[in-house]
Short mmCIF file of C-alpha atoms in Angstrom, two decimals:
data_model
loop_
_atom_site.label_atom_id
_atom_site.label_comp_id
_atom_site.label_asym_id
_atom_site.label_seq_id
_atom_site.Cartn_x
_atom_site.Cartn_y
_atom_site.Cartn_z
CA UNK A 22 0.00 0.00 0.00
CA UNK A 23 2.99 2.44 0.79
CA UNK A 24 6.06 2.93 -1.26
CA UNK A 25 9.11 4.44 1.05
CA UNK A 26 9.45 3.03 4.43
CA UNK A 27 7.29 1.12 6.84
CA UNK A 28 8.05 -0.63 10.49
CA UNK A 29 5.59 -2.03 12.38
CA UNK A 30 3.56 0.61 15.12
CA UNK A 31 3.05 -2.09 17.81
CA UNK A 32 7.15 -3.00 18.05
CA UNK A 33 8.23 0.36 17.28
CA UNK A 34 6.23 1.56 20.05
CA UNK A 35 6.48 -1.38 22.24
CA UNK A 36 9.18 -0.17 24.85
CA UNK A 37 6.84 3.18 25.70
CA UNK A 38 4.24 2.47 27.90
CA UNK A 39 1.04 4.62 28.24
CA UNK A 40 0.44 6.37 31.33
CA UNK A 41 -1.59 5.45 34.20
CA UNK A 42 -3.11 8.76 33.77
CA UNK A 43 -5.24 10.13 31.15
CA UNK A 44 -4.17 13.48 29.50
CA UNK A 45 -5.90 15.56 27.54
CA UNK A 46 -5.26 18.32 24.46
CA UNK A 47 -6.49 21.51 25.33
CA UNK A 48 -5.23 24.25 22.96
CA UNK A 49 -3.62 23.99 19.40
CA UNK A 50 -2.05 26.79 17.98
CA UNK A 51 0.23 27.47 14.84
CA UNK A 52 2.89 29.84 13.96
CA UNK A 53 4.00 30.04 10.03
CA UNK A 54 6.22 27.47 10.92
CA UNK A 55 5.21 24.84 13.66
CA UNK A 56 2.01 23.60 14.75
CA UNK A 57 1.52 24.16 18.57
CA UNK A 58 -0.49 21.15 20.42
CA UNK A 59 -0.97 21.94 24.42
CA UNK A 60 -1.37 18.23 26.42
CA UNK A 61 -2.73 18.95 29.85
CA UNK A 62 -1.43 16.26 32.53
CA UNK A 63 -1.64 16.00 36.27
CA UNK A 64 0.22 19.51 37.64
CA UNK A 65 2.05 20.22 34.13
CA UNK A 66 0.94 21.46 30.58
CA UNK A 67 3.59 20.34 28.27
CA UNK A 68 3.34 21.76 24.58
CA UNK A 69 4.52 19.94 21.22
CA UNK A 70 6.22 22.24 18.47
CA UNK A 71 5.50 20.19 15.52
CA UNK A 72 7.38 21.65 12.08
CA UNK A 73 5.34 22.49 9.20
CA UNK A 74 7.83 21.13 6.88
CA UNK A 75 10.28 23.10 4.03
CA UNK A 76 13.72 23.19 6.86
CA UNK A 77 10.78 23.53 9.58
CA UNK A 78 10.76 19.24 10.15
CA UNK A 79 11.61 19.24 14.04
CA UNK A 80 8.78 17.57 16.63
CA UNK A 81 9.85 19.29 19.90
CA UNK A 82 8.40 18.91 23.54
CA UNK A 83 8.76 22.32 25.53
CA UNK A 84 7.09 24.40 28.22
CA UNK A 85 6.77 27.33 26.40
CA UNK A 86 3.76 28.12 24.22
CA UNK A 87 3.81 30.49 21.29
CA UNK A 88 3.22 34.20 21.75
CA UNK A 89 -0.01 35.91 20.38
CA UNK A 90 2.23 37.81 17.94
CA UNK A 91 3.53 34.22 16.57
CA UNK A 92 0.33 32.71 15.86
CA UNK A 93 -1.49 32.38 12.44
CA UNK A 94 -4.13 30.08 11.45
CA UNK A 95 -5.19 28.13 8.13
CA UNK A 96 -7.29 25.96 6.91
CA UNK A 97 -5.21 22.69 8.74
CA UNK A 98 -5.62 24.88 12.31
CA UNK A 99 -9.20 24.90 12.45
CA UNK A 100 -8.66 20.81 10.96
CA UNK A 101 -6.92 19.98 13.79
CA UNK A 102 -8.93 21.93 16.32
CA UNK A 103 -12.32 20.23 15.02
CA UNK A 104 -10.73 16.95 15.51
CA UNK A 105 -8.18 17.11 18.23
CA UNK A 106 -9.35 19.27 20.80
CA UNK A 107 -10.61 18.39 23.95
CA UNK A 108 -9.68 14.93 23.28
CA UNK A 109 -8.77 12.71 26.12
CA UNK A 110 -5.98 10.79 25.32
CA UNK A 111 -3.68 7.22 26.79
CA UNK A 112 -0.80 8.58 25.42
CA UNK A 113 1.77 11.11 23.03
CA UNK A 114 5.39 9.20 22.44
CA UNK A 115 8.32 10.54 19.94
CA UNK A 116 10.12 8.15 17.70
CA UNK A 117 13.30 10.86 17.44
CA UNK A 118 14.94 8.30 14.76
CA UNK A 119 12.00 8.96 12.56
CA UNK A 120 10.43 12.14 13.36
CA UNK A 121 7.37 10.04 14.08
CA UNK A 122 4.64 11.57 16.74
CA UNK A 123 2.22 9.26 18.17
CA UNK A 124 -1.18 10.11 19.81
CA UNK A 125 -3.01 7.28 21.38
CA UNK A 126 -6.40 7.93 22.31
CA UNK A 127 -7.62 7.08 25.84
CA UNK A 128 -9.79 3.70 24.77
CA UNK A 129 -7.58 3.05 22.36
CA UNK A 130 -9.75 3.26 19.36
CA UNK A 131 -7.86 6.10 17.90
CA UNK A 132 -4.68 6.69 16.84
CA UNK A 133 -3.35 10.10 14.92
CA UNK A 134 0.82 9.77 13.85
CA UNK A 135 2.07 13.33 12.74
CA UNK A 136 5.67 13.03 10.13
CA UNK A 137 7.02 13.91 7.34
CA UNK A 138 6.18 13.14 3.73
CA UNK A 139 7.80 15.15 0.48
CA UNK A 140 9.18 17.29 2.85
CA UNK A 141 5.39 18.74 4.53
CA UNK A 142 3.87 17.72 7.45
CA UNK A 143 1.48 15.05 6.88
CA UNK A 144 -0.34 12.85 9.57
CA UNK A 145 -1.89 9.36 9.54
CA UNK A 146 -5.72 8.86 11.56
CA UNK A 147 -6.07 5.13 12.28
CA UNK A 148 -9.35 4.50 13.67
CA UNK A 149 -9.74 0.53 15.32
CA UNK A 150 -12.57 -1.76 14.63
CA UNK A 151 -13.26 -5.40 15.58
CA UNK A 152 -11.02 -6.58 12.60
CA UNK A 153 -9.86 -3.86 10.68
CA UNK A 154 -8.65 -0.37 10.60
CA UNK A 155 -9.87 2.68 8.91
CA UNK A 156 -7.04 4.59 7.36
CA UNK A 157 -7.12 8.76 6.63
CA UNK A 158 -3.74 9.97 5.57
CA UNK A 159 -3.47 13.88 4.83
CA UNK A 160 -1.59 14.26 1.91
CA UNK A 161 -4.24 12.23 -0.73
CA UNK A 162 -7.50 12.48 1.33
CA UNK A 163 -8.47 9.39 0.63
CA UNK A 164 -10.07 6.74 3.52
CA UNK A 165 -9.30 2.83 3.21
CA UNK A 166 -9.91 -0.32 5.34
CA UNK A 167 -7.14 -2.39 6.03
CA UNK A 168 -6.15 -4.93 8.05
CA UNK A 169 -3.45 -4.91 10.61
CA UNK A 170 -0.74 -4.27 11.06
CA UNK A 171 0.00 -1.37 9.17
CA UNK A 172 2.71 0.74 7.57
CA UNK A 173 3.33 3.72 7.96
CA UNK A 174 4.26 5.92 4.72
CA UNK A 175 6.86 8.68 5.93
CA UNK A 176 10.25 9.75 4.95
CA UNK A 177 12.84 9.43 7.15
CA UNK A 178 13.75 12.42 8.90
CA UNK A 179 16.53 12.56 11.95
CA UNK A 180 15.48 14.46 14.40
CA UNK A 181 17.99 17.09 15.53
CA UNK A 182 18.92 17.90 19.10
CA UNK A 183 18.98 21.29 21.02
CA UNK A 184 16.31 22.95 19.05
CA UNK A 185 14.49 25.93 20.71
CA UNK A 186 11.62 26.49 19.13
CA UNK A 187 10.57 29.33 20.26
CA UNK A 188 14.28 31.41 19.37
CA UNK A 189 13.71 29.47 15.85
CA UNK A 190 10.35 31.43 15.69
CA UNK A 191 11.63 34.42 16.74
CA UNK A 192 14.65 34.05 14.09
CA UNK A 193 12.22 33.39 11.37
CA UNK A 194 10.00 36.34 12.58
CA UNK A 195 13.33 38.79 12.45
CA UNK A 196 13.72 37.94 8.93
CA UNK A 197 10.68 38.20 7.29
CA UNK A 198 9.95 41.47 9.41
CA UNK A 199 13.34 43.01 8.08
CA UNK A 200 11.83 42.31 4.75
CA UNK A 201 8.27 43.06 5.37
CA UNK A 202 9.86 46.67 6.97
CA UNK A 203 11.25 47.59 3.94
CA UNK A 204 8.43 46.95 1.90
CA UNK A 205 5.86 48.55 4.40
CA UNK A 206 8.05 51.40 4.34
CA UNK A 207 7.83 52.49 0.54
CA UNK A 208 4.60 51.61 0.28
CA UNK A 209 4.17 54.48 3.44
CA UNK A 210 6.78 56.72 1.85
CA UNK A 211 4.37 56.58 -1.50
CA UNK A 212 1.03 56.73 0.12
CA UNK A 213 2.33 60.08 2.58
CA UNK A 214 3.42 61.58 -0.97
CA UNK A 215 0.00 60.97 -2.88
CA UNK A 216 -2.15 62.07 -0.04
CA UNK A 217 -0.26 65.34 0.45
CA UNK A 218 -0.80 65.94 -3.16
CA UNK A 219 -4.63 65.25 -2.74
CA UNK A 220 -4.16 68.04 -0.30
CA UNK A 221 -2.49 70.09 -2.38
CA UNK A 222 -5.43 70.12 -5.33
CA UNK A 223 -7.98 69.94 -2.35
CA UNK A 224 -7.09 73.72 -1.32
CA UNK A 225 -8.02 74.98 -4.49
CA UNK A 226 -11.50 74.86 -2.85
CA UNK A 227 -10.94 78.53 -1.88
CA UNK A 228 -10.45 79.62 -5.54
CA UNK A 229 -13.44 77.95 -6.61
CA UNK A 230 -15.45 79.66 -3.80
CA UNK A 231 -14.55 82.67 -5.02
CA UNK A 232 -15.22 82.29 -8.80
CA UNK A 233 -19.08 80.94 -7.38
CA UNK A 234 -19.58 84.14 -5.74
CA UNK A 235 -18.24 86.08 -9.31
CA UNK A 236 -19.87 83.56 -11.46
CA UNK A 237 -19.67 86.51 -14.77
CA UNK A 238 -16.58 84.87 -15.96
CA UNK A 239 -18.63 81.34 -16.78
CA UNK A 240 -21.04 82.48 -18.62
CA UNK A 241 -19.82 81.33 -22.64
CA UNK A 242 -17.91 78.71 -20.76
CA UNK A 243 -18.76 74.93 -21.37
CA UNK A 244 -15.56 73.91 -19.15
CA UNK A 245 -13.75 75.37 -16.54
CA UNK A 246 -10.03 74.45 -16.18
CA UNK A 247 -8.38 75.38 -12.69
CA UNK A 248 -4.81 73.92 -13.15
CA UNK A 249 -5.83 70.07 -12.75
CA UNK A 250 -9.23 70.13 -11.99
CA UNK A 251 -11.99 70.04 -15.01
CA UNK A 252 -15.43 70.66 -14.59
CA UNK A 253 -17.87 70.59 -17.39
CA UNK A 254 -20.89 72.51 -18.21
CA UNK A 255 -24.09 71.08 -19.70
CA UNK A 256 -25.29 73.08 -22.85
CA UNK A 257 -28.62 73.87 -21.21
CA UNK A 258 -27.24 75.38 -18.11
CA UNK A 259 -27.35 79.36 -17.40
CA UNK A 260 -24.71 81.21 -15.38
CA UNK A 261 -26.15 80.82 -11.74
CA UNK A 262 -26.52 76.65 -12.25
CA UNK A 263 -23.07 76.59 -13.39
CA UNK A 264 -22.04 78.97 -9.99
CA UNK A 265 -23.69 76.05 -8.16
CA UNK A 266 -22.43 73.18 -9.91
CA UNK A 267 -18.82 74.67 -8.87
CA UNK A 268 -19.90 75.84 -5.43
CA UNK A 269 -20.85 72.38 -4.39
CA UNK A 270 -17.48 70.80 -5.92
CA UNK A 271 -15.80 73.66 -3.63
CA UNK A 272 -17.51 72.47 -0.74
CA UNK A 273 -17.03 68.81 -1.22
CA UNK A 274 -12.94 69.80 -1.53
CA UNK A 275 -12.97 71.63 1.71
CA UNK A 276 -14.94 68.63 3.59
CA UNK A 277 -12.39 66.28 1.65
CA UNK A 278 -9.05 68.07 3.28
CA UNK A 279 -10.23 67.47 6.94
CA UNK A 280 -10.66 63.63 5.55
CA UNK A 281 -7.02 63.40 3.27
CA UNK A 282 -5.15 65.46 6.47
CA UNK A 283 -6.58 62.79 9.48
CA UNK A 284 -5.40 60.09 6.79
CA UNK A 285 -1.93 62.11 6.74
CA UNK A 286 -1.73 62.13 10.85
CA UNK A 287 -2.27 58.24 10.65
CA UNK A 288 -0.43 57.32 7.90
CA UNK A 289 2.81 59.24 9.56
CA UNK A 290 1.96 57.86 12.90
CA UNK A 291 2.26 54.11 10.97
CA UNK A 292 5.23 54.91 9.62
CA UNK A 293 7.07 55.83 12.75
CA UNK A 294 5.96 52.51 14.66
CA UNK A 295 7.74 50.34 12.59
CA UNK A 296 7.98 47.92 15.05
CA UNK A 297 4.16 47.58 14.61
CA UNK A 298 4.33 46.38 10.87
CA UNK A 299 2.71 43.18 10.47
CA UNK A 300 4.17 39.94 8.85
CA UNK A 301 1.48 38.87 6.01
CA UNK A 302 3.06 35.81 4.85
CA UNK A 303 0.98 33.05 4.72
CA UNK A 304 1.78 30.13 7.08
CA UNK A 305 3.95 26.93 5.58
CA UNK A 306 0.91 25.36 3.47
CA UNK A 307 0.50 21.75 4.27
CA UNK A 308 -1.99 21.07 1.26
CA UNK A 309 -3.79 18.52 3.43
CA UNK A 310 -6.51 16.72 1.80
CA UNK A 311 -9.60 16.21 4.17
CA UNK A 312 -11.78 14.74 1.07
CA UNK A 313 -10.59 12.28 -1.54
CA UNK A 314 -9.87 14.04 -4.75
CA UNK A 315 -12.94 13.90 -7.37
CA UNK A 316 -12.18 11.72 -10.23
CA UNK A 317 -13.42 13.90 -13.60
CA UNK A 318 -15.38 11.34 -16.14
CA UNK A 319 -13.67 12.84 -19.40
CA UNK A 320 -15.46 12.61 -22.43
CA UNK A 321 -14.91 9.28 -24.17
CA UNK A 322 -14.51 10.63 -27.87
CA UNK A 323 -15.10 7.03 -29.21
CA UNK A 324 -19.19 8.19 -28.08
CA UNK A 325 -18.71 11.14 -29.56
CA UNK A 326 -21.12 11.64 -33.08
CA UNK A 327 -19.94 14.37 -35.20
CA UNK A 328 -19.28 14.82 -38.94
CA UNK A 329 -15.68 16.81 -39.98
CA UNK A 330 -15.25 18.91 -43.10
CA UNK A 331 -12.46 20.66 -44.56
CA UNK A 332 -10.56 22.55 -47.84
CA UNK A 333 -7.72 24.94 -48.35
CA UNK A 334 -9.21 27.86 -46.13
CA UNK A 335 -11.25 26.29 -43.43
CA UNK A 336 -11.54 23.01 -40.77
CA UNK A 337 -15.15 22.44 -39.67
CA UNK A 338 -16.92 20.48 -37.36
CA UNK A 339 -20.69 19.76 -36.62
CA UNK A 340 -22.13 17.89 -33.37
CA UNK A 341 -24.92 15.35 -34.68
CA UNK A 342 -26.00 15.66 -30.57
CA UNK A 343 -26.27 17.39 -27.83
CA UNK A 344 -23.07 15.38 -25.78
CA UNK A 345 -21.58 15.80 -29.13
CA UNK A 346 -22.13 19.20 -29.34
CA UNK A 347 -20.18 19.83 -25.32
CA UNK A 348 -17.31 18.00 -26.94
CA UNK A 349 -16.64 19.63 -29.63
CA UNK A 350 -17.04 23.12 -27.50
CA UNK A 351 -14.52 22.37 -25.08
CA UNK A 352 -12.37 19.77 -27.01
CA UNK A 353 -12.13 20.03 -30.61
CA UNK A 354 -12.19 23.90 -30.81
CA UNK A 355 -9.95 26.45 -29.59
CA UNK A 356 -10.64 29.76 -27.53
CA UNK A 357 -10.15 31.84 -30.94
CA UNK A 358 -12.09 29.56 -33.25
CA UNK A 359 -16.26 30.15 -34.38
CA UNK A 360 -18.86 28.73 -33.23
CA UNK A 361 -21.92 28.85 -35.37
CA UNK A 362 -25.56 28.45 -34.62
CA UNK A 363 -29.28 29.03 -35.77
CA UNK A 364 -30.66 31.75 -33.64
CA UNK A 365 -33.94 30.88 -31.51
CA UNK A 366 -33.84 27.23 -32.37
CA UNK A 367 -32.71 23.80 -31.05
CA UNK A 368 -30.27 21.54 -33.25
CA UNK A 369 -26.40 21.20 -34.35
CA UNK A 370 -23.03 23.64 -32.85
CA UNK A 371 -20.78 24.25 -36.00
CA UNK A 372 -17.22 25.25 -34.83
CA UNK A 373 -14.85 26.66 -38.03
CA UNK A 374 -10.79 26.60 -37.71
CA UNK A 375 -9.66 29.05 -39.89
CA UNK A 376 -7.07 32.38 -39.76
CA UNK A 377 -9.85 34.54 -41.31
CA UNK A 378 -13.54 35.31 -40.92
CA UNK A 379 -15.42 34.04 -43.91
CA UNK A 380 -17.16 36.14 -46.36
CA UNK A 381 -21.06 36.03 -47.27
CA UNK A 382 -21.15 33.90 -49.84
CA UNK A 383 -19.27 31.42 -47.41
CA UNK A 384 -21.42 32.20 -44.47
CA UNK A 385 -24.03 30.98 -46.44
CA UNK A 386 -22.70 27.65 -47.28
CA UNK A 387 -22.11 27.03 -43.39
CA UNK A 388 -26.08 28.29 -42.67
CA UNK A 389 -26.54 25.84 -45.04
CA UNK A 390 -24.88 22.94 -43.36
CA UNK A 391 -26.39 23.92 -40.22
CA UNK A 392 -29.90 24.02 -41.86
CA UNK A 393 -29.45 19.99 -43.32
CA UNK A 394 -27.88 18.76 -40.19
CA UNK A 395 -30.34 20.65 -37.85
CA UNK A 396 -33.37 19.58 -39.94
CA UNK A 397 -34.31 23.46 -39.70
CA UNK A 398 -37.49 23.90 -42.63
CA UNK A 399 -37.07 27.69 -43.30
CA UNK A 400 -34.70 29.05 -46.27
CA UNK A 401 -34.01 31.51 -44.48
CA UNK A 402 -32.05 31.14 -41.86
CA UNK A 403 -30.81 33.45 -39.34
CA UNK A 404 -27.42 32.35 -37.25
CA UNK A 405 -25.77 33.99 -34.78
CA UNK A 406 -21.72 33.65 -34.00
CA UNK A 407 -19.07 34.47 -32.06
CA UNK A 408 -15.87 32.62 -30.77
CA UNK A 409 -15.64 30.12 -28.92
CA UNK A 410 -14.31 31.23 -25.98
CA UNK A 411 -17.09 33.32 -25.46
CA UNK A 412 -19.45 30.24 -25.14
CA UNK A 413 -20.09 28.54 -21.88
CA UNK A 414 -22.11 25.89 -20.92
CA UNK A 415 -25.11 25.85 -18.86
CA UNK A 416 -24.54 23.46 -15.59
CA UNK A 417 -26.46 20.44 -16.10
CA UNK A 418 -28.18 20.55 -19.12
CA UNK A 419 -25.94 18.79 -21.70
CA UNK A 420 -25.65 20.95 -24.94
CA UNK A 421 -27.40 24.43 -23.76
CA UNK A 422 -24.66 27.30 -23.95
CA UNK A 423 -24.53 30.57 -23.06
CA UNK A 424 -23.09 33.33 -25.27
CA UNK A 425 -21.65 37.05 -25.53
CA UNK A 426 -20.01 39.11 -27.89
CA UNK A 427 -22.25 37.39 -30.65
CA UNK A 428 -23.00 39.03 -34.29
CA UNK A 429 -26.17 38.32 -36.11
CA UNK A 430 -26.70 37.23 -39.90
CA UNK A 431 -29.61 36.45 -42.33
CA UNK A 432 -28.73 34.45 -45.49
CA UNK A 433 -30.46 32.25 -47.69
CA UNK A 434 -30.26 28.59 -48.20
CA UNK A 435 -27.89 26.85 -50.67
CA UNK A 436 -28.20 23.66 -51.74
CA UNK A 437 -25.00 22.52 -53.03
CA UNK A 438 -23.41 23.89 -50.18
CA UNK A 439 -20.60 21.88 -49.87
CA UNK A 440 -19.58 21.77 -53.65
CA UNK A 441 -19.53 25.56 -53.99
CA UNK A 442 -16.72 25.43 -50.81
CA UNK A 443 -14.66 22.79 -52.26
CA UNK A 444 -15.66 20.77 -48.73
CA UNK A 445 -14.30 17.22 -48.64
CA UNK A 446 -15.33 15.36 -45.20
CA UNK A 447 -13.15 12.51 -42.96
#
């Protein structure tokens, strides 16, 4: 079932005995780096620092916990909170040889191993029944029954000695800061600048107050220019209407300075706490799985019923059905290629390969071909077009599209069609 490694959980295990007394996990946190799992015993809380993976592959037991200013969450916290928390459990052991964490559950029907697989955390639920086990593992989502005993499918990973996690959070947090500081700082530097030009324009409002109250200037005027700012006149609009239309813009600058300078006071303020500035990276991404993967049923072209047509200028294809039809859409044709249809009725999708948009005469040959192999009984037909990657499909209802971008025609019916385009068929 596994490809790497495997050894056998009862005999690996064998030598560490549970305790007499039940325990029980209380708090999980994570940093961007380890996962943080708090086991509550008898007078004691110990906490496991359990590596996220990437050069983060270290399962430590310490007293510390992680600081508020450490902690981040994703998808695989609230996981692991859901499932773990509260949980009363027989026993947690180390394998250091392997990087191997086990967590025993207190009647023994549960099992959850935490290692390392590609170089991510990953983690292994067992869950015991009268004869078999149920089997989750992280990394492919998928549940199987098996029967014991088991493998387990981690990479080796020696575990290394001395590790602090909390001074390798801490180093990690120094670096990405530094970073994040320098960044947070031009992006402050440019934002200060902007907003004190917004100011800048924003006092014109005293200028503009004053050519409302002398409005005898606007009156032939359909724009007025004030260094950057443009208003424009409507035609219909006398001299006092236009005296309003810039008072009001006047007044909405003056409201707007009080707005841009408190932004100005912040933004400075922001810039001079720089010890404040926020790490946005994303924690180490585990990609767990916590659903098997859906298997897509691809088209099987062999079912597919569709007639091809082709000369010198042009590669064609018609659906003879509606699943047909879907195929041809998303397989056979290409974002920039035409699809062709007859407008307000049911029947055949003709998709066209060719470097150029075809002329009338030719868009009457291919109304044609949709007429025949639509069964349509008009002469006249009336198709609409547009390319194919503006079609989409309508969930659940097997040949129905959707369109945009679509042009209209009206042409007549021709009968010999396909001999006036030269059209041989495969």
């Amino acid at each position: 079932m596994f490809l790497k490694r495997s050894f056998d959980i009862d005999k690996q295990y064998n030598s560490n005995k549970p305790s007499s007394i039940p325990m029980q996990i209380q708090k999980i946190f994570s940093t961007h780096i380890y996962i943080c799992i708090s086991v509550r015993m008898p007078g004691k809380t110990v906490w496991w620092w359990i590596g996220r993976g990437g050069g983060y592959k270290d399962i430590i037991q310490s007293d510390d916990q992680p600081e508020s200013r450490l902690r981040a969450k994703d998808i695989s916290l609230d996981w692991l909170r859901a499932r773990l928390k509260g949980v009363w459990i027989d026993s947690i052991v180390l394998d250091k040889e392997n990087s191997i964490l086990k967590i025993k559950s207190l009647n023994e029907e549960k099992e959850i191993y935490f290692g390392y697989k590609d170089n991510v955390l990953n983690f292994i639920d067992i869950t015991k029944n009268e004869k078999s086990l149920s089997l989750f593992f992280s990394k492919s989502g998928n549940h199987e029954v098996v029967l014991p005993p088991i493998n387990l499918d981690f990479d080796i990973v020696k575990q290394a000695e001395d590790i602090n996690p909390l001074s390798k959070n801490n180093d990690w947090l120094n670096t990405i800061a530094s970073k994040s500081s320098s960044e947070k700082e031009r992006k402050l530097t440019r934002k200060i600048k902007n907003i004190k030009k917004d100011i800048e324009k924003l006092k014109l409002y005293e200028t503009l107050y004053d050519v409302a109250r002398n409005p005898d200037s606007l009156e032939n005027m359909s724009i007025y220019n004030l260094e950057n700012i443009k208003i424009k006149f409507k035609k219909t609009m006398n001299i006092h209407q236009k005296a309003d239309l810039i008072f009001g813009k006047a007044k909405a600058y003056k409201k707007a300075i009080e707005i841009q300078t408190k932004r100005l006071e912040e933004t400075i303020k922001q810039q001079q706490k720089k010890d404040d500035y926020l790490v946005n990276d994303k924690p180490f991404a585990l990609n767990w799985r916590f659903n098997p993967p859906k298997n897509k049923i691809k088209d099987d072209p062999s079912d597919v019923k569709a007639q091809y047509f082709f000369n010198e200028d042009f590669k064609i294809a018609i659906g003879l059905n509606a699943k047909s039809n879907d195929y041809l859409r998303k397989t056979w044709a290409k974002k920039g290629d035409i699809w062709v249809h007859i407008e307000n009725s049911t029947g055949a999708h003709l998709f066209i390969k060719s470097k150029r948009v075809p002329d009338l005469s030719e868009w009457e040959c291919f109304a044609s071909l949709l007429k025949e192999y639509s069964k349509y009984p008009a002469t006249e037909i009336s198709i609409v077009w547009t390319e194919n990657q503006h079609v989409k499909p309508i969930k659940g209802k097997a040949g129905l599209v959707k369109f945009s971008k679509e042009k209209r025609l009206s042409l007549n019916y021709k009968k010999e069609w396909m001999n006036l385009l030269s059209l041989r068929s495969n």
